[in-house]
Short mmCIF file of C-alpha atoms in Angstrom, two decimals:
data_model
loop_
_atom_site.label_atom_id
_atom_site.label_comp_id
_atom_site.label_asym_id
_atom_site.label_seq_id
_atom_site.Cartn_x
_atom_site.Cartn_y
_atom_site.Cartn_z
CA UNK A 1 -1.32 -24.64 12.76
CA UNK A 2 -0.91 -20.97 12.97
CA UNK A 3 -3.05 -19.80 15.78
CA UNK A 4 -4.98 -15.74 15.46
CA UNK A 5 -4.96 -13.86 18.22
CA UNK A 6 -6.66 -10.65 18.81
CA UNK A 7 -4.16 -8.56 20.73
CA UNK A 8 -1.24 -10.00 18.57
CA UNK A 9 0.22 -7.07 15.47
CA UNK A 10 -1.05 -6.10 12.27
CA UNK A 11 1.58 -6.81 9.86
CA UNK A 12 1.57 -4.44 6.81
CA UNK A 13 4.80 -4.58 4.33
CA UNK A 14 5.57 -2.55 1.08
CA UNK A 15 8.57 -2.30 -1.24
CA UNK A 16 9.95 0.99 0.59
CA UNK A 17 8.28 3.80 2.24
CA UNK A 18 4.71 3.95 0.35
CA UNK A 19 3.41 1.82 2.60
CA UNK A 20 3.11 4.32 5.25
CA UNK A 21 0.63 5.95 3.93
CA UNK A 22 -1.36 2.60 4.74
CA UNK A 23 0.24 2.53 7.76
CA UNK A 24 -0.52 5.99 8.76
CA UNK A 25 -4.26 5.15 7.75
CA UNK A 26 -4.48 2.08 9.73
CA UNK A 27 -2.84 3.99 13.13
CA UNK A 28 -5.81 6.39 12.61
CA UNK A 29 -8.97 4.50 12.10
CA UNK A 30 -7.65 1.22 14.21
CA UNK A 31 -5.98 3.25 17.11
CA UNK A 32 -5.28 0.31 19.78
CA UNK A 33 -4.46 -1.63 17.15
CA UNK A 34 -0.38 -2.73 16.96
CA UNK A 35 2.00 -2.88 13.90
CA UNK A 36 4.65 -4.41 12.28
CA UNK A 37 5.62 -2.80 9.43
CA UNK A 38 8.23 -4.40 6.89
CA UNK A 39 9.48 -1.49 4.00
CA UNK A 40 11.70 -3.87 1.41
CA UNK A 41 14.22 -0.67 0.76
CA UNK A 42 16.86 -2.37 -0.45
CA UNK A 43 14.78 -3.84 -3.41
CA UNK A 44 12.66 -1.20 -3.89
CA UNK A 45 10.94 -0.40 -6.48
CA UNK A 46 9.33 -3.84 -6.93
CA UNK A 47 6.80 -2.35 -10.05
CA UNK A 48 10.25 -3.10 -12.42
CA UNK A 49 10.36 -6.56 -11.62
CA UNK A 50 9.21 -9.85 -12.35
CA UNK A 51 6.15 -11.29 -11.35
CA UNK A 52 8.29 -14.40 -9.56
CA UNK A 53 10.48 -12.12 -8.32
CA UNK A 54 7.67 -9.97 -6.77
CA UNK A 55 6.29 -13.36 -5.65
CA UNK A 56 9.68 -14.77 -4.17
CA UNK A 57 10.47 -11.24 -2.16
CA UNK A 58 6.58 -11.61 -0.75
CA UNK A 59 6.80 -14.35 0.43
CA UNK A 60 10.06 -13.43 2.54
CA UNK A 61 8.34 -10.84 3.96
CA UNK A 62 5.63 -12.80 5.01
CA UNK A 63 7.37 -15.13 6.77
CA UNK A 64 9.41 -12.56 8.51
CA UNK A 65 5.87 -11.07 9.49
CA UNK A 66 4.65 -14.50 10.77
CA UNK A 67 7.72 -14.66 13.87
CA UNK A 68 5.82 -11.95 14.86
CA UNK A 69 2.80 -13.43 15.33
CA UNK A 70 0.74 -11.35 13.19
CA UNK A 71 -3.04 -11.76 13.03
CA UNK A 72 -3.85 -9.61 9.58
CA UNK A 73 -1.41 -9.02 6.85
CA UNK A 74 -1.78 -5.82 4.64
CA UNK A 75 -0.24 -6.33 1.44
CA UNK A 76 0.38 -2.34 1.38
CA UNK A 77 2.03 -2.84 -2.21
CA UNK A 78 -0.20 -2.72 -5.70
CA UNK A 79 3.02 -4.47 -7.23
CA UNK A 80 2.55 -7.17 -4.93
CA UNK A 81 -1.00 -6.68 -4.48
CA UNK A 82 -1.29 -7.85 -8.33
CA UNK A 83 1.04 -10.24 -8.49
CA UNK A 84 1.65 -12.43 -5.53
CA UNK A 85 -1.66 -11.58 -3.26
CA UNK A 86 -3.84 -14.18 -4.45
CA UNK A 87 -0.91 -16.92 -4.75
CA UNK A 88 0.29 -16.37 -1.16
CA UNK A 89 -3.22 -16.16 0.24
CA UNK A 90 -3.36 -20.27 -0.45
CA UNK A 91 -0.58 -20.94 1.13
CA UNK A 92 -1.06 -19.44 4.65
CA UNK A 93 -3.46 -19.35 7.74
CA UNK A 94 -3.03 -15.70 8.20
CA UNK A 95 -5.64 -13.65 6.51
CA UNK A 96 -4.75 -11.05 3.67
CA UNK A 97 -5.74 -7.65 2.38
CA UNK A 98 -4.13 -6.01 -0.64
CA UNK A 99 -4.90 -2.34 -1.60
CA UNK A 100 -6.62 -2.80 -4.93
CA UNK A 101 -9.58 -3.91 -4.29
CA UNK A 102 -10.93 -1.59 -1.62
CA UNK A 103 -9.76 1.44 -4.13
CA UNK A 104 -11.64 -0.45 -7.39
CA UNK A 105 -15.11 -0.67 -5.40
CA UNK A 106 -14.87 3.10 -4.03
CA UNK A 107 -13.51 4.40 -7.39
CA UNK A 108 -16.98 1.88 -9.27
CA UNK A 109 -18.93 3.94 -6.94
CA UNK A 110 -17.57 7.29 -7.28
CA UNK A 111 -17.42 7.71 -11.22
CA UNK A 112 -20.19 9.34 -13.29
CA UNK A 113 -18.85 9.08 -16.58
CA UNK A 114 -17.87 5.26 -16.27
CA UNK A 115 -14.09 6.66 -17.51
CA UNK A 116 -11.68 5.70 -14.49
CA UNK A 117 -8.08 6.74 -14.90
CA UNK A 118 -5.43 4.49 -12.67
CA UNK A 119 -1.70 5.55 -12.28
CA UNK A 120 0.69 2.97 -10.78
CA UNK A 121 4.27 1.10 -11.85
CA UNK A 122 4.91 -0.47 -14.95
CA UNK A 123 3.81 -4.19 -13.34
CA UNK A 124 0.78 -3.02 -11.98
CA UNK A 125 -0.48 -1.78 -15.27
CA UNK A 126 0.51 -4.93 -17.25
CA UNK A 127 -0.73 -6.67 -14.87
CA UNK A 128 -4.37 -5.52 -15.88
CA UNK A 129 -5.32 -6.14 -12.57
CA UNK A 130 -7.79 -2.90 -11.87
CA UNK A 131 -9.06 -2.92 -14.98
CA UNK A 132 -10.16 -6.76 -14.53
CA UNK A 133 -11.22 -6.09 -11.02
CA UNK A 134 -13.26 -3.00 -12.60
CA UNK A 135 -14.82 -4.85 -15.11
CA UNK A 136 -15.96 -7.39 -12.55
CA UNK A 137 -18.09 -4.66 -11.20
CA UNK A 138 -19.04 -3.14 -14.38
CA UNK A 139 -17.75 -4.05 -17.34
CA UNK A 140 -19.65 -1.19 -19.49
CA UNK A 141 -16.60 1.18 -17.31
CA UNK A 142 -13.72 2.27 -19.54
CA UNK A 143 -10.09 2.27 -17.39
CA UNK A 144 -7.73 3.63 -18.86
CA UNK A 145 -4.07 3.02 -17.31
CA UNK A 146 -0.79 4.66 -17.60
CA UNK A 147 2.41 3.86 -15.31
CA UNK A 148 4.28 6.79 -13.77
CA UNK A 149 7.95 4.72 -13.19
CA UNK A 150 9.53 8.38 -11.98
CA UNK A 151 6.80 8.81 -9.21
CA UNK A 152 8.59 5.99 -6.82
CA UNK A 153 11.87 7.53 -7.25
CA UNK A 154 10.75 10.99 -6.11
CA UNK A 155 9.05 10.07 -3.08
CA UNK A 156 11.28 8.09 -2.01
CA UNK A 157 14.22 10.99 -2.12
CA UNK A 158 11.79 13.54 -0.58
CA UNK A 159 10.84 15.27 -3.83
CA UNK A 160 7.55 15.53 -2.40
CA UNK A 161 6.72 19.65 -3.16
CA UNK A 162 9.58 20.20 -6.55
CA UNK A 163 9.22 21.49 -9.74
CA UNK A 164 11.01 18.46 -11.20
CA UNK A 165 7.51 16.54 -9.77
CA UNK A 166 5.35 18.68 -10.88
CA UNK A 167 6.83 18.56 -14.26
CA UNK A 168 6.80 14.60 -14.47
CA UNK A 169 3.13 14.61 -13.34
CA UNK A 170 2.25 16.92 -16.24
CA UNK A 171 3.95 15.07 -18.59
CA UNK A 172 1.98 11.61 -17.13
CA UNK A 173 -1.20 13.10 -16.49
CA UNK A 174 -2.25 15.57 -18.63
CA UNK A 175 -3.20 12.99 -21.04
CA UNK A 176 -5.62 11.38 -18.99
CA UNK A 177 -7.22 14.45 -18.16
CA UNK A 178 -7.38 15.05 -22.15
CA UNK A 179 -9.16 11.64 -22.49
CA UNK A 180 -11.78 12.81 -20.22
CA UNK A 181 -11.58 10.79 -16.86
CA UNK A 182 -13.37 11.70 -13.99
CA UNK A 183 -12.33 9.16 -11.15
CA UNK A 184 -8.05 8.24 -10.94
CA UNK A 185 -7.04 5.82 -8.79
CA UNK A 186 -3.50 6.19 -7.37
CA UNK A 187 -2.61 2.74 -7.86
CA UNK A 188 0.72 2.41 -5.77
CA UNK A 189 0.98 3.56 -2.54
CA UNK A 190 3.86 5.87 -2.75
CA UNK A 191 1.59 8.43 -4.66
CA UNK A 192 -0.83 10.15 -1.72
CA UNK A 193 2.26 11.30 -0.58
CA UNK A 194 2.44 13.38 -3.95
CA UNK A 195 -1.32 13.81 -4.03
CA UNK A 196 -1.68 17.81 -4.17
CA UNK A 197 0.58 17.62 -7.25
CA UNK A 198 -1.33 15.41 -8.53
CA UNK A 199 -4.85 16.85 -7.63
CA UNK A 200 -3.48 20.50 -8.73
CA UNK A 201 -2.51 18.94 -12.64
CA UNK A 202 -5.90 16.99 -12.85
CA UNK A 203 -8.08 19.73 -11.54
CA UNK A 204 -10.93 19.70 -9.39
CA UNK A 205 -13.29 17.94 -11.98
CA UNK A 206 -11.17 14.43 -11.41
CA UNK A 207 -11.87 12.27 -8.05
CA UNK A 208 -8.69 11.23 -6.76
CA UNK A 209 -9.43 7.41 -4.76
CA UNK A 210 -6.62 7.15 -2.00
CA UNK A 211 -5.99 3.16 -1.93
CA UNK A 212 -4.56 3.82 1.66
CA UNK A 213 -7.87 4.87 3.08
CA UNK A 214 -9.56 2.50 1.48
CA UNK A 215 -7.34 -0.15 2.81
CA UNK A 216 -7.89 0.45 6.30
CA UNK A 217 -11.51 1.03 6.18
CA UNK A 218 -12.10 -2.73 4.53
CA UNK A 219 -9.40 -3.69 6.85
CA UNK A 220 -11.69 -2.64 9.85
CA UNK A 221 -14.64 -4.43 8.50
CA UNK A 222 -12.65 -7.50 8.45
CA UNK A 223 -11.27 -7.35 12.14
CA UNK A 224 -14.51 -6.79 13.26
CA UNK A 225 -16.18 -9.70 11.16
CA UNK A 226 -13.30 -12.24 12.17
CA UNK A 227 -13.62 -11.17 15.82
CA UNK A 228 -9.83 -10.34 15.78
CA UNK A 229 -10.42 -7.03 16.56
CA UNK A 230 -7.84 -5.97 19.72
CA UNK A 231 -9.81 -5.80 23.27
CA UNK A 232 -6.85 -4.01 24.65
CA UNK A 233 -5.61 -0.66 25.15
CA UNK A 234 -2.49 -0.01 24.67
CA UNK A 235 -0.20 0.92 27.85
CA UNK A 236 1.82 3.87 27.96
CA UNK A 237 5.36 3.40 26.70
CA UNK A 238 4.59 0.42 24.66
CA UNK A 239 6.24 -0.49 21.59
CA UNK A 240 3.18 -0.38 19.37
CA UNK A 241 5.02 0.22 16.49
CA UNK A 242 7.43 -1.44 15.10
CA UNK A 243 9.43 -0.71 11.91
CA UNK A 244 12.00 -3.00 9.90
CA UNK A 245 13.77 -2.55 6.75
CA UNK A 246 16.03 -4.45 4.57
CA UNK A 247 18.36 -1.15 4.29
CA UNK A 248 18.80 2.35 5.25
CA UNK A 249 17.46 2.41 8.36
CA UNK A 250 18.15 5.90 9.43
CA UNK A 251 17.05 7.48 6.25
CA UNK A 252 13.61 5.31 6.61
CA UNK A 253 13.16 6.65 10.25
CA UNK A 254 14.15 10.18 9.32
CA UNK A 255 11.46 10.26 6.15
CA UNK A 256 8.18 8.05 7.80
CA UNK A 257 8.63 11.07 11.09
CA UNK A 258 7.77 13.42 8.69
CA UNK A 259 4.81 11.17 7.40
CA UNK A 260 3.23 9.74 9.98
CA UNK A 261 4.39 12.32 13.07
CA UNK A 262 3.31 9.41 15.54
CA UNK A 263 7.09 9.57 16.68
CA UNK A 264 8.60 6.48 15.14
CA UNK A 265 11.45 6.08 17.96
CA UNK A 266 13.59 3.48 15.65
CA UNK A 267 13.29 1.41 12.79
CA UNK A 268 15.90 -1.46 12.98
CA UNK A 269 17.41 -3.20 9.22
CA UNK A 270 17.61 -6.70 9.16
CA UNK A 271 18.39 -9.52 6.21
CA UNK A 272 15.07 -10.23 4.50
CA UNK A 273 16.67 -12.92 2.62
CA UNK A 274 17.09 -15.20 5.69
CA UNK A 275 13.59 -15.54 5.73
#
């Protein structure tokens, strides 16, 4: 039996360096709170593959995250959030969040034409997950989907403020502003990190829902209503972060500093398929 503890880690894992928007999220409305992050570089994206491939690499992770003795895992991944989330969940004593649902309630709340626009990979689309989730809520709403494959790509070499980005996202978006949406959800984590691109092609009469803040506000809630919230501070000089990759450690360090500017000191590679 796997035993919760409240001072134990927050485990949050994505297929590269999206996550850390999530991350970054969680480090500012859960301060004392510690974290293990897992960023699956090597395999990234994960919104190209399979859904028992996204499902086999998940579960990986996961048990990599449980020899740290996690209390919480954040599925900070709308690829795996869709596809392996709800199959996982069964099979563990560690209790989940993904990012999709937290966005799909704010985003049911937020629209006032009942058209919500969602951007994400190729799986996450077919995977009709929002719009299910959506209709749940509401099913008079009208989602309208369209996957953005280049978005990944660019964040993760930095393209953050290019003209080759804000090319793509006129070429993705401009159609769903056409259609008339009022509320887009940015349905993979890499794209806050792109978000004033994305705001300045939709214009200022489209809501953008970040799934990141979402995340950690619902993630808050559920800390606080499993009593696992921490009842320590931390001490100065402790490793409250931690980061681990499955490749390219030094170009994972040298990108989340500029994201998260919490000082990550290292971020160490090891072989996610041992797990």
């Amino acid at each position: 039996m796997y035993e919760l503890h409240k001072d134990a880690p927050i485990g949050v894992f994505d297929s590269g360096v999206g996550g850390l928007t999530v991350a970054k999220e969680i480090m500012h409305q859960l301060p004392d709170e510690k974290i293990v992050y897992f960023g699956d570089t090597a395999r990234v994206p994960y919104g190209s593959k399979s859904r028992e491939t996204v499902t086999r690499y998940s579960r990986q992770i996961v048990r990599f995250l449980e020899t740290h003795q996690v209390k919480m895992i954040v599925v900070a991944c709308n690829t795996a959030s869709a596809y392996a989330l709800d199959e996982i969940e069964k099979e563990i004593d560690i209790p989940m969040i993904g990012v999709v649902r937290p966005a799909v309630e704010v985003a049911s709340k937020t629209t006032r034409n009942g058209r919500i626009g969602v951007i994400a990979t190729q799986a996450t689309i077919d995977s009709q997950v929002y719009s299910t989730y959506i209709k749940q809520i509401s099913p008079d709403m009208d989602v309208i989907g369209k996957a953005c494959p280049l978005f990944c790509p660019l964040v993760e070499e930095g393209l953050l403020e290019d003209p080759v980005t804000d090319e793509i996202a006129r070429r993705y978006l401009l159609e769903l502003v056409d259609i008339g949406i009022d509320t887009l959800i940015l349905g993979c984590t890499h794209y806050p990190l792109i978000r004033k691109t994305i705001a300045r092609v939709v214009g200022d009469g489209v809501t953008l829902v970040n799934p990141a803040y979402e995340t950690a506000r619902e993630l808050k809630e559920m800390l606080l209503e499993k009593d696992l919230l921490t009842t320590k501070k931390p001490d100065l000089g402790t490793d409250r972060y931690r980061f681990f990759v499955s490749d390219g450690a030094e170009k994972f360090k040298t990108f989340a500093n500029s994201i998260i500017k919490y000082g990550i000191l290292s971020a160490k590679t090891i072989n996610i398929e041992e797990y």
